[in-house]
Coordinates of C-alpha atoms and ligand atoms in Angstrom, one line a residue:
X25 CA -14.3 -64.6 -21.7
X26 CA -17.7 -63.7 -21.4
X27 CA -19.9 -64.4 -18.3
X28 CA -23.2 -64.4 -20.6
X29 CA -22.6 -67.6 -22.8
X30 CA -26.2 -68.5 -22.6
X31 CA -27.3 -65.1 -24.2
X32 CA -29.6 -65.1 -26.7
X33 CA -29.3 -63.2 -30.2
X34 CA -28.4 -59.8 -29.3
X35 CA -31.2 -58.7 -31.9
X36 CA -33.9 -60.1 -29.5
X37 CA -33.1 -57.8 -26.8
X38 CA -33.7 -54.7 -29.6
X39 CA -36.8 -56.6 -30.8
X40 CA -38.2 -57.0 -27.4
X41 CA -38.0 -53.1 -27.0
X42 CA -39.3 -52.2 -30.8
X43 CA -42.3 -54.5 -29.7
X44 CA -43.1 -52.2 -26.9
X45 CA -42.3 -48.6 -28.9
X46 CA -44.4 -49.9 -32.0
X47 CA -44.6 -47.1 -34.4
X48 CA -42.6 -44.9 -32.5
X49 CA -39.7 -43.3 -34.0
X50 CA -36.2 -44.8 -34.2
X51 CA -34.6 -42.1 -36.4
X52 CA -34.8 -38.8 -38.5
X53 CA -32.4 -38.5 -41.0
X54 CA -33.6 -34.7 -41.4
X55 CA -30.2 -32.6 -41.3
X56 CA -32.0 -30.3 -38.9
X57 CA -35.8 -28.8 -38.5
X58 CA -35.5 -25.5 -40.1
X59 CA -38.5 -24.1 -38.3
X60 CA -37.6 -24.7 -34.8
X61 CA -33.7 -24.0 -35.2
X62 CA -34.9 -20.5 -36.9
X63 CA -32.3 -21.1 -39.8
X64 CA -34.6 -20.4 -42.2
X65 CA -32.1 -19.2 -44.6
X66 CA -30.2 -22.5 -44.3
X67 CA -30.7 -24.5 -47.6
X68 CA -31.0 -28.6 -47.5
X69 CA -31.1 -30.7 -50.1
X70 CA -31.9 -34.0 -47.9
X71 CA -35.4 -34.7 -47.5
X72 CA -36.7 -35.5 -44.1
X73 CA -37.1 -39.2 -43.5
X74 CA -38.5 -40.8 -40.5
X75 CA -38.1 -44.9 -39.3
X76 CA -40.2 -46.1 -36.7
X77 CA -39.2 -48.9 -34.8
X78 CA -41.7 -51.4 -36.5
X79 CA -40.6 -50.2 -39.9
X80 CA -36.9 -51.2 -38.7
X81 CA -38.0 -54.4 -37.7
X82 CA -40.2 -55.3 -40.7
X83 CA -37.2 -54.1 -42.8
X84 CA -34.9 -55.9 -41.5
X85 CA -36.7 -58.7 -41.6
X86 CA -37.1 -58.5 -45.2
X87 CA -33.5 -57.8 -45.6
X88 CA -32.5 -60.9 -43.3
X89 CA -34.6 -63.0 -45.6
X90 CA -32.9 -61.8 -48.8
X91 CA -29.5 -62.8 -47.0
X92 CA -30.7 -66.3 -46.7
X93 CA -32.0 -66.6 -50.3
X94 CA -28.6 -65.3 -51.2
X95 CA -27.3 -68.4 -49.2
X96 CA -25.8 -66.7 -46.5
X97 CA -25.8 -68.8 -43.3
X98 CA -25.0 -68.3 -39.8
X99 CA -21.7 -67.8 -38.8
X100 CA -21.1 -66.5 -42.5
X101 CA -19.1 -62.8 -43.0
X102 CA -21.2 -60.3 -45.0
X103 CA -18.9 -57.5 -45.8
X104 CA -20.7 -54.1 -46.1
X105 CA -18.3 -51.0 -47.3
X106 CA -21.1 -48.7 -47.8
X107 CA -22.2 -44.7 -46.9
X108 CA -23.7 -44.1 -43.9
X109 CA -27.9 -44.5 -44.2
X110 CA -30.5 -46.0 -42.7
X111 CA -30.5 -48.7 -44.9
X112 CA -26.5 -49.8 -43.9
X113 CA -28.4 -49.8 -40.3
X114 CA -30.8 -52.0 -41.0
X115 CA -28.6 -54.2 -42.8
X116 CA -26.2 -54.7 -39.5
X117 CA -29.8 -55.3 -37.7
X118 CA -30.8 -58.1 -40.5
X119 CA -27.3 -59.5 -40.4
X120 CA -27.8 -59.9 -36.4
X121 CA -31.0 -61.3 -36.8
X122 CA -30.2 -63.6 -39.6
X123 CA -27.0 -64.9 -37.3
X124 CA -24.3 -64.1 -39.8
X125 CA -21.2 -62.0 -39.0
X126 CA -21.6 -58.4 -39.7
X127 CA -18.3 -56.8 -41.3
X128 CA -18.3 -53.3 -41.8
X129 CA -15.6 -51.5 -43.5
X130 CA -15.0 -48.0 -43.9
X131 CA -15.5 -46.3 -47.1
X132 CA -12.3 -44.5 -47.5
X133 CA -10.2 -47.9 -47.7
X134 CA -8.0 -48.4 -51.0
X135 CA -8.0 -51.4 -53.2
X136 CA -5.0 -52.6 -51.5
X137 CA -6.9 -52.5 -47.6
X138 CA -10.1 -54.3 -49.6
X139 CA -8.0 -57.0 -50.8
X140 CA -6.5 -57.5 -47.5
X141 CA -9.9 -57.5 -45.6
X142 CA -11.3 -60.0 -48.4
X143 CA -8.4 -62.4 -48.3
X144 CA -8.6 -62.3 -44.3
X145 CA -12.2 -62.3 -43.5
X146 CA -13.3 -64.6 -46.6
X147 CA -17.0 -62.9 -46.4
X148 CA -19.6 -64.6 -48.5
X149 CA -21.2 -61.3 -49.6
X150 CA -19.5 -58.0 -50.5
X151 CA -22.3 -55.1 -50.2
X152 CA -20.9 -51.6 -51.6
X153 CA -21.5 -48.5 -53.1
X154 CA -21.0 -48.7 -56.7
X155 CA -18.2 -46.2 -56.5
X156 CA -16.7 -48.7 -53.9
X157 CA -17.1 -52.0 -56.0
X158 CA -15.5 -50.2 -58.9
X159 CA -12.5 -49.5 -56.7
X160 CA -12.3 -53.1 -55.6
X161 CA -13.0 -54.8 -58.7
X162 CA -9.9 -56.1 -59.3
X163 CA -9.6 -57.5 -55.8
X164 CA -13.1 -59.0 -55.8
X165 CA -12.0 -60.7 -59.1
X166 CA -9.8 -62.8 -57.2
X167 CA -12.4 -64.1 -55.2
X168 CA -15.1 -65.1 -57.8
X169 CA -16.9 -66.9 -54.7
X170 CA -18.0 -63.5 -53.0
X171 CA -21.0 -62.6 -53.9
X172 CA -21.8 -58.7 -54.8
X173 CA -24.8 -56.3 -54.4
X174 CA -24.6 -52.7 -54.1
X175 CA -25.9 -50.2 -51.9
X176 CA -26.3 -46.5 -52.2
X177 CA -26.3 -43.5 -49.8
X178 CA -29.6 -42.8 -50.9
X179 CA -30.9 -46.6 -50.1
X180 CA -31.1 -47.8 -53.9
X181 CA -29.3 -50.4 -55.2
X182 CA -29.5 -54.0 -56.1
X183 CA -29.8 -55.1 -52.4
X184 CA -32.6 -53.3 -52.0
X185 CA -34.3 -54.6 -55.6
X186 CA -33.9 -58.1 -53.7
X187 CA -35.3 -56.9 -50.7
X188 CA -38.6 -55.3 -52.2
X189 CA -39.1 -59.1 -53.0
X190 CA -39.4 -60.4 -49.7
X191 CA -42.1 -61.0 -47.1
X192 CA -41.5 -59.0 -43.7
X193 CA -41.6 -62.1 -41.5
X194 CA -38.6 -63.6 -40.2
X195 CA -37.9 -66.1 -37.4
X196 CA -34.7 -64.6 -35.5
X197 CA -31.8 -67.1 -35.8
X198 CA -31.0 -68.4 -32.2
X199 CA -27.3 -67.5 -31.4
X200 CA -25.2 -68.4 -28.0
X201 CA -23.7 -65.8 -26.7
X202 CA -20.2 -66.9 -27.5
X203 CA -21.2 -66.9 -31.1
X204 CA -19.4 -64.0 -32.7
X205 CA -22.0 -61.3 -34.2
X206 CA -19.2 -58.6 -35.6
X207 CA -16.1 -58.4 -36.8
X208 CA -14.3 -55.1 -36.3
X209 CA -10.8 -54.3 -37.9
X210 CA -9.0 -52.4 -35.1
X211 CA -8.1 -49.0 -36.6
X212 CA -4.8 -49.1 -35.5
X213 CA -2.7 -46.4 -36.7
X214 CA 0.4 -49.2 -37.2
X215 CA 0.5 -52.3 -38.5
X216 CA -1.8 -54.7 -40.2
X217 CA -5.4 -54.5 -39.0
X218 CA -6.8 -57.2 -37.0
X219 CA -10.3 -58.2 -36.8
X220 CA -11.5 -58.0 -33.2
X221 CA -14.4 -60.9 -33.0
X222 CA -17.3 -59.3 -30.7
X223 CA -19.9 -62.3 -29.9
X224 CA -23.5 -61.5 -28.8
X225 CA -22.8 -61.5 -25.0
X226 CA -20.3 -58.9 -25.4
X227 CA -22.6 -56.7 -27.5
X228 CA -25.5 -57.2 -25.4
X229 CA -23.6 -56.6 -21.9
X230 CA -22.3 -53.3 -23.1
X231 CA -25.4 -52.3 -24.6
X232 CA -27.4 -52.9 -21.1
X233 CA -24.7 -51.3 -19.1
X234 CA -24.4 -48.1 -21.1
X235 CA -27.8 -47.7 -21.2
X236 CA -28.1 -47.7 -17.7
X237 CA -24.7 -45.9 -16.7
X238 CA -25.8 -42.9 -19.4
X239 CA -29.6 -43.0 -18.2
X240 CA -31.1 -43.2 -21.5
X241 CA -34.5 -43.2 -21.6
X242 CA -37.4 -43.2 -24.3
X243 CA -37.7 -39.4 -24.3
X244 CA -34.0 -39.2 -25.4
X245 CA -32.8 -38.0 -28.6
X246 CA -29.4 -38.6 -30.0
X247 CA -27.4 -36.8 -32.2
X248 CA -25.7 -39.4 -34.2
X249 CA -22.9 -38.0 -36.3
X250 CA -20.4 -40.7 -36.1
X251 CA -19.6 -43.4 -39.0
X252 CA -21.2 -46.8 -38.6
X253 CA -18.1 -48.7 -39.7
X254 CA -16.4 -48.3 -36.0
X255 CA -18.0 -49.6 -32.5
X256 CA -18.3 -45.9 -31.5
X257 CA -21.0 -45.0 -34.3
X258 CA -22.0 -48.4 -34.7
X259 CA -22.3 -50.4 -31.5
X260 CA -21.8 -47.8 -28.5
X261 CA -24.3 -44.8 -29.9
X262 CA -26.9 -47.0 -31.7
X263 CA -27.5 -49.7 -29.1
X264 CA -28.0 -47.1 -26.5
X265 CA -30.7 -45.8 -28.5
X266 CA -32.2 -49.3 -29.7
X267 CA -32.3 -50.7 -26.2
X268 CA -34.0 -47.7 -24.3
X269 CA -36.5 -47.1 -27.2
X270 CA -35.4 -43.4 -27.8
X271 CA -34.8 -41.9 -30.8
X272 CA -31.9 -40.2 -33.2
X273 CA -31.2 -37.9 -35.8
X274 CA -28.7 -39.9 -38.3
X275 CA -26.5 -37.5 -39.8
X276 CA -24.7 -38.8 -43.2
X277 CA -21.5 -36.9 -41.4
X278 CA -20.5 -34.5 -38.7
X279 CA -20.9 -31.0 -39.7
X280 CA -20.8 -28.6 -36.9
X281 CA -23.3 -26.1 -38.5
X282 CA -26.0 -28.9 -38.8
X283 CA -25.1 -30.0 -35.2
X284 CA -25.5 -26.7 -33.5
X285 CA -28.6 -26.3 -35.3
X286 CA -29.7 -29.6 -34.0
X287 CA -28.8 -29.2 -30.8
X288 CA -32.1 -27.5 -29.8
X289 CA -34.1 -31.0 -30.9
X290 CA -31.9 -33.2 -28.8
X291 CA -30.8 -34.5 -25.7
X292 CA -27.5 -36.4 -26.0
X293 CA -25.1 -36.2 -28.2
X294 CA -22.0 -38.8 -28.8
X295 CA -18.7 -37.6 -30.6
X296 CA -15.0 -37.8 -31.0
X297 CA -12.9 -35.0 -29.5
X298 CA -12.6 -33.3 -33.0
X299 CA -16.4 -32.8 -33.2
X300 CA -16.2 -30.6 -30.0
X301 CA -13.3 -28.4 -31.1
X302 CA -15.1 -27.8 -34.4
X303 CA -18.4 -26.8 -32.4
X304 CA -16.1 -24.4 -30.1
X305 CA -15.6 -22.6 -33.2
X306 CA -19.5 -22.4 -34.3
X307 CA -20.8 -18.9 -33.8
X308 CA -24.2 -20.1 -32.5
X309 CA -22.8 -22.8 -30.0
X310 CA -24.4 -21.2 -26.9
X311 CA -25.8 -22.1 -23.4
X312 CA -29.3 -21.0 -25.1
X313 CA -28.7 -23.7 -27.8
X314 CA -27.6 -26.6 -25.6
X315 CA -30.3 -26.0 -22.8
X316 CA -32.2 -28.6 -23.8
X317 CA -29.1 -31.3 -23.9
X318 CA -28.8 -33.3 -21.0
X319 CA -25.5 -35.0 -21.9
X320 CA -22.5 -34.6 -24.0
X321 CA -20.0 -37.8 -24.5
X322 CA -16.4 -37.9 -25.6
X323 CA -14.1 -40.8 -26.5
X324 CA -12.2 -42.6 -29.3
X325 CA -9.6 -40.0 -28.8
X326 CA -8.3 -37.9 -25.4
X327 CA -10.1 -35.0 -25.0
X328 CA -8.2 -32.0 -24.2
X329 CA -8.8 -30.1 -20.9
X330 CA -8.5 -27.0 -22.9
X331 CA -11.5 -27.7 -25.1
X332 CA -13.8 -29.3 -21.9
X333 CA -12.9 -26.3 -20.1
X334 CA -14.1 -23.8 -23.3
X335 CA -16.8 -26.0 -23.9
X336 CA -18.2 -25.7 -20.3
X337 CA -17.5 -22.0 -20.3
X338 CA -19.8 -21.6 -23.2
X339 CA -22.5 -24.0 -22.6
X340 CA -22.6 -24.8 -19.2
X341 CA -22.2 -28.5 -19.9
X342 CA -19.4 -30.6 -18.6
X343 CA -18.5 -33.3 -21.3
X344 CA -18.6 -36.7 -20.1
X345 CA -15.5 -38.3 -21.1
X346 CA -15.5 -42.1 -21.5
X347 CA -12.7 -44.9 -22.6
X348 CA -12.8 -47.8 -24.8
X349 CA -11.5 -49.5 -27.9
X350 CA -12.7 -51.7 -30.5
X351 CA -11.8 -55.1 -28.5
X352 CA -13.9 -54.4 -25.8
X353 CA -16.4 -51.0 -26.6
X354 CA -16.5 -49.3 -23.6
X355 CA -14.1 -50.0 -20.5
X356 CA -14.8 -46.9 -18.2
X357 CA -16.6 -43.7 -17.9
X358 CA -16.8 -40.3 -16.4
X359 CA -20.4 -40.6 -14.3
X360 CA -23.6 -39.0 -15.5
X361 CA -24.2 -38.1 -11.8
X362 CA -21.2 -37.6 -9.7
X363 CA -17.7 -35.7 -10.2
X364 CA -16.5 -35.9 -14.1
X365 CA -13.0 -35.5 -13.7
X366 CA -11.4 -33.4 -16.5
X367 CA -8.3 -35.2 -17.9
X368 CA -9.5 -38.9 -16.6
X369 CA -11.5 -41.4 -18.2
X370 CA -13.6 -42.1 -15.2
X371 CA -14.5 -45.3 -13.4
X372 CA -14.8 -49.0 -15.1
X373 CA -18.0 -49.3 -16.0
X374 CA -20.4 -52.4 -14.7
X375 CA -18.8 -55.9 -14.8
X376 CA -15.2 -54.4 -15.9
X377 CA -11.8 -54.8 -13.9
X378 CA -8.8 -52.7 -14.4
X379 CA -5.4 -53.3 -13.1
X380 CA -2.0 -51.3 -14.0
X381 CA 0.9 -53.6 -14.4
X382 CA 4.6 -53.3 -15.0
X383 CA 6.1 -55.2 -17.7
X384 CA 6.0 -58.5 -16.0
X385 CA 2.1 -58.5 -15.6
X386 CA 2.9 -57.6 -11.9
X387 CA -0.3 -55.3 -10.7
X388 CA 1.1 -51.8 -9.5
X389 CA -0.3 -49.6 -6.6
X390 CA -2.6 -46.9 -7.3
X391 CA -0.8 -43.5 -8.6
X392 CA 1.7 -45.4 -10.5
X393 CA 1.8 -45.5 -14.4
X394 CA 1.8 -48.8 -16.0
X395 CA 0.1 -51.0 -18.6
X396 CA -3.6 -51.0 -18.6
X397 CA -5.1 -54.8 -18.2
X398 CA -8.9 -55.1 -18.2
X399 CA -11.3 -58.1 -17.6
X400 CA -15.0 -58.1 -18.1
X401 CA -18.2 -59.2 -20.5
X402 CA -17.5 -57.0 -23.2
X403 CA -14.0 -58.1 -24.1
X404 CA -13.5 -59.9 -27.7
X405 CA -13.5 -63.3 -28.4
X406 CA -10.2 -62.9 -30.1
X407 CA -8.5 -61.8 -33.2
X408 CA -10.1 -63.4 -36.2
X409 CA -7.9 -66.4 -37.5
X410 CA -5.2 -64.8 -35.0
X411 CA -5.1 -67.6 -32.5
X412 CA -1.2 -66.8 -31.7
X413 CA -1.9 -62.8 -31.3
X414 CA -5.0 -63.4 -29.5
X415 CA -2.8 -65.3 -26.9
X416 CA -0.2 -62.8 -26.9
X417 CA -3.1 -59.9 -26.2
X418 CA -4.2 -62.0 -23.1
X419 CA -2.0 -62.7 -20.0
X420 CA -1.9 -66.1 -18.7
X421 CA -4.6 -65.2 -16.0
X422 CA -7.3 -64.0 -18.6
X423 CA -6.5 -60.1 -18.5
X424 CA -6.8 -58.5 -21.9
X425 CA -3.4 -56.0 -22.3
X426 CA -5.1 -52.9 -24.2
X427 CA -1.8 -51.6 -25.4
X428 CA -2.8 -48.1 -23.4
X429 CA -0.8 -46.7 -20.4
X430 CA -2.6 -45.6 -17.6
X431 CA -2.8 -44.5 -14.2
X432 CA -5.7 -45.3 -11.6
X433 CA -5.7 -43.0 -8.8
X434 CA -6.8 -43.6 -5.1
X435 CA -10.5 -43.1 -5.9
X436 CA -10.5 -45.2 -8.9
X437 CA -10.4 -42.7 -11.6
X438 CA -8.3 -43.7 -14.9
X439 CA -6.4 -41.4 -16.8
X440 CA -4.9 -42.6 -20.1
X441 CA -1.2 -41.3 -20.5
X442 CA -0.7 -42.9 -24.5
X443 CA -0.2 -46.1 -26.2
X444 CA 2.4 -48.3 -25.2
X445 CA 3.9 -48.3 -28.3
X446 CA 4.2 -44.7 -28.2
X447 CA 6.0 -44.5 -24.9
X448 CA 9.1 -42.2 -25.5
X449 CA 12.3 -43.7 -24.0
X450 CA 15.0 -40.8 -23.7
X451 CA 18.3 -41.6 -22.5
X452 CA 16.7 -44.7 -20.8
X453 CA 13.8 -42.8 -18.9
X454 CA 10.2 -43.4 -20.0
X455 CA 8.2 -40.3 -21.2
X456 CA 4.4 -40.6 -21.8
X457 CA 3.2 -38.4 -24.4
X458 CA 0.0 -37.9 -23.0
X459 CA 1.5 -36.0 -19.6
X460 CA 3.3 -33.6 -22.1
X461 CA 0.7 -33.2 -24.4
X462 CA -1.8 -31.8 -21.4
X463 CA 0.7 -29.0 -20.6
X464 CA 1.0 -28.1 -24.4
X465 CA -2.9 -27.9 -25.0
X466 CA -3.4 -26.2 -21.8
X467 CA -1.4 -23.1 -23.1
X468 CA -3.8 -20.3 -24.8
X469 CA -1.8 -19.8 -27.7
X470 CA -1.8 -23.7 -28.8
X471 CA -4.6 -25.4 -30.4
X472 CA -3.6 -28.7 -30.3
X473 CA -0.4 -30.9 -30.0
X474 CA 1.3 -34.2 -30.3
X475 CA 4.4 -35.6 -28.6
X476 CA 6.4 -38.1 -30.0
X477 CA 9.6 -39.7 -30.0
X478 CA 12.3 -39.2 -32.9
X479 CA 15.8 -41.1 -33.3
X480 CA 18.7 -39.2 -31.6
X481 CA 22.6 -40.3 -31.7
X482 CA 22.8 -39.4 -27.6
X483 CA 19.3 -40.3 -26.3
X484 CA 18.1 -43.0 -28.2
X485 CA 14.9 -41.1 -28.8
X486 CA 14.5 -37.3 -28.5
X487 CA 11.0 -36.0 -27.2
X488 CA 9.5 -34.1 -29.8
X489 CA 6.4 -31.6 -30.0
X490 CA 4.5 -30.8 -33.0
X491 CA 2.2 -27.8 -32.1
X492 CA -0.7 -26.4 -34.1
X493 CA -1.1 -22.5 -33.0
X494 CA -4.5 -21.3 -31.8
X495 CA -6.5 -19.0 -34.4
X496 CA -4.5 -16.0 -34.4
X497 CA -2.1 -17.0 -32.3
X498 CA 2.0 -17.3 -33.0
X499 CA 4.1 -19.4 -31.5
X500 CA 7.5 -19.3 -29.8
X501 CA 9.5 -22.3 -29.6
X502 CA 11.8 -21.2 -26.9
X503 CA 9.5 -19.7 -24.7
X504 CA 7.3 -23.0 -24.8
X505 CA 10.4 -24.7 -24.0
X506 CA 10.9 -22.9 -20.9
X507 CA 7.6 -23.1 -19.6
X508 CA 7.3 -26.6 -19.9
X509 CA 11.0 -26.6 -18.1
X510 CA 9.2 -24.9 -15.2
X511 CA 6.9 -28.3 -14.4
X512 CA 8.8 -30.8 -16.2
X513 CA 11.6 -33.0 -15.2
X514 CA 14.1 -32.0 -17.8
X515 CA 14.1 -35.2 -19.7
X516 CA 10.7 -34.8 -20.6
X517 CA 10.9 -31.2 -22.3
X518 CA 11.0 -31.6 -25.6
X519 CA 14.0 -31.0 -27.4
X520 CA 12.3 -29.3 -30.1
X521 CA 8.7 -27.9 -30.7
X522 CA 7.6 -28.0 -34.3
X523 CA 4.7 -25.9 -35.6
X524 CA 2.3 -27.5 -38.1
X525 CA -0.8 -26.1 -39.6
X526 CA -2.5 -29.3 -38.5
X527 CA -1.9 -32.9 -37.2
X528 CA -2.9 -36.1 -39.1
X529 CA -5.5 -38.1 -38.0
X530 CA -7.7 -40.7 -39.0
X531 CA -11.5 -40.5 -39.1
X532 CA -11.8 -41.4 -36.0
X533 CA -9.7 -38.4 -34.8
X534 CA -6.9 -40.2 -33.5
X535 CA -3.6 -38.3 -34.2
X536 CA -1.4 -40.8 -36.6
X537 CA 1.9 -40.7 -34.6
X538 CA 3.4 -42.9 -37.2
X539 CA 3.0 -40.4 -39.9
X540 CA 4.6 -37.4 -37.8
X541 CA 7.4 -39.9 -36.7
X542 CA 7.9 -40.6 -40.1
X543 CA 7.9 -37.1 -41.4
X544 CA 10.4 -36.2 -39.0
X545 CA 12.5 -39.0 -38.7
X546 CA 16.0 -37.5 -39.3
X547 CA 15.4 -34.5 -37.4
X548 CA 18.2 -35.0 -35.4
X549 CA 20.4 -37.3 -37.4
X550 CA 22.9 -35.8 -40.1
X551 CA 22.9 -36.1 -43.9
X552 CA 24.5 -39.6 -43.8
X553 CA 21.9 -40.9 -41.6
X554 CA 19.1 -39.4 -43.7
X555 CA 20.4 -41.7 -46.8
X556 CA 20.8 -44.9 -44.5
X557 CA 17.3 -45.2 -42.9
Ligands
AMP623 P1 -10.2 -47.9 -31.2 O1 -9.9 -49.6 -31.5 O2 -10.4 -47.3 -32.7 O3 -11.6 -47.5 -30.5 O4 -9.2 -47.0 -30.6 C1 -9.0 -47.3 -29.2 C2 -7.8 -46.4 -28.5 O5 -8.4 -45.3 -28.5 C3 -7.7 -46.7 -27.0 O6 -7.0 -48.1 -27.0 C4 -7.2 -45.5 -26.5 O7 -5.5 -45.7 -27.0 C5 -7.9 -44.4 -27.5 N1 -8.7 -43.7 -26.7 C6 -10.3 -44.3 -26.8 N2 -10.7 -43.4 -25.9 C7 -10.0 -42.6 -25.6 C8 -10.2 -41.6 -24.5 N3 -11.2 -41.3 -24.0 N4 -8.9 -40.8 -24.1 C9 -8.0 -41.5 -24.5 N5 -7.3 -42.2 -25.4 C10 -8.5 -42.9 -25.9

């Protein structure tokens, strides 16, 4: 599944760059520089820290030695349920260089979820904030062999005490390209999470392709507001920086005010679509504020055309939309130079092949909507301890089933129309939610929408829209349906348009459609059905 089986430990790639950059800065944690932003009345309690490439190498060496001292061996899993901080990033780098497998976990996971991850991944070490540690106490007690260390958001904790006793020298553990470097549990909005195994070669190939594609250079400064427990923040964003010798503002979380005032000091931003819609609500977002920026990248969820257009109108920048998933990191991207198509996620990145198929894995001609399948050097090795699930997700000839539905046009541009499992079958016809959502989102009075299928006695499933009004707008269900009827085949027009205050989203900005379906599942059914379901 990868072509770089002979690749060395991916950490060596970053180490080579670090040796060149030396004491040049890798990251700054200051929320923003008050002097240059002119926002002198904006108080910040967080002191500014700068970490150089040389510091990162020295500290990751000490951390790696600490892991070895704890008995962590290559291939062992190190679970990290920690808040975002420079130390959290250094822990990831240390695990890579030490040859173990990094297993980041969302700090929002509940004790039940942690219990599942601990038994499934069987880590030898669990690093967490005291708060997460306390919440998982019961689950941890069931695994007495798992060692525990703490790491707080301010970089203190028992892990760092152990680290302070270590020397700064550490020989990078040789790894083969197909050795697993990272297990990321899919953020899947339904079903139990599966651990995607990403190898050293997977990470190396994607990092190289993206750094080239997005033209990262040593003078770039990235605004990093994404979490470090997901591929977007941990792998995609940080690897581009580490491989190009550039710098990042590592923010603890996304905050529109902080980000807007950092824009004059940055050149690139990566975010989920929600970040962009929040930035648009900020009064200081302007062409002047973004004049030094060279690239805004969006992904992890569909960017609405309305948001992209408003962002362009206000700043002059066309957000570059790309598409990826935990199991393969980045798959396609609009170009830096060349046409960025609104509504499309662009062209396959270097080394990646795409195809659209029918239900029997037979490729369809361009322009048709079907299942998106991919091949490429960054496609994961498989799901952790789930060989059967892994086999199901690959076709006999080695294509990975993304679970997304899409369309590739004649020029090779890919459009995602939704997850396969979200396709609505109404009266025997397939309705792709993305098509209806794009039309709803383009309406001035709509801020965002989600289209779902709900059980219906006649149609099997009834197309249903849940919409949120734009600021100050009122929504008229009949008027919306009438306008959709002008452009859509009747079977695609939602039977109902429900108004909501907001849509349920997970941390990566994806709408949790399962929750919406659950909340409204009896909409078209009588009371008796309500009791029965
Ligand atoms: P995750 O594994 O959490 O990264 O989620 C991957 C899924 O997010 C993909 O399979 C898509 O359904 C969705 N996704 C990611 N990027 C985009 C995008 N630009 N447009 C539409 N959907 C996207």
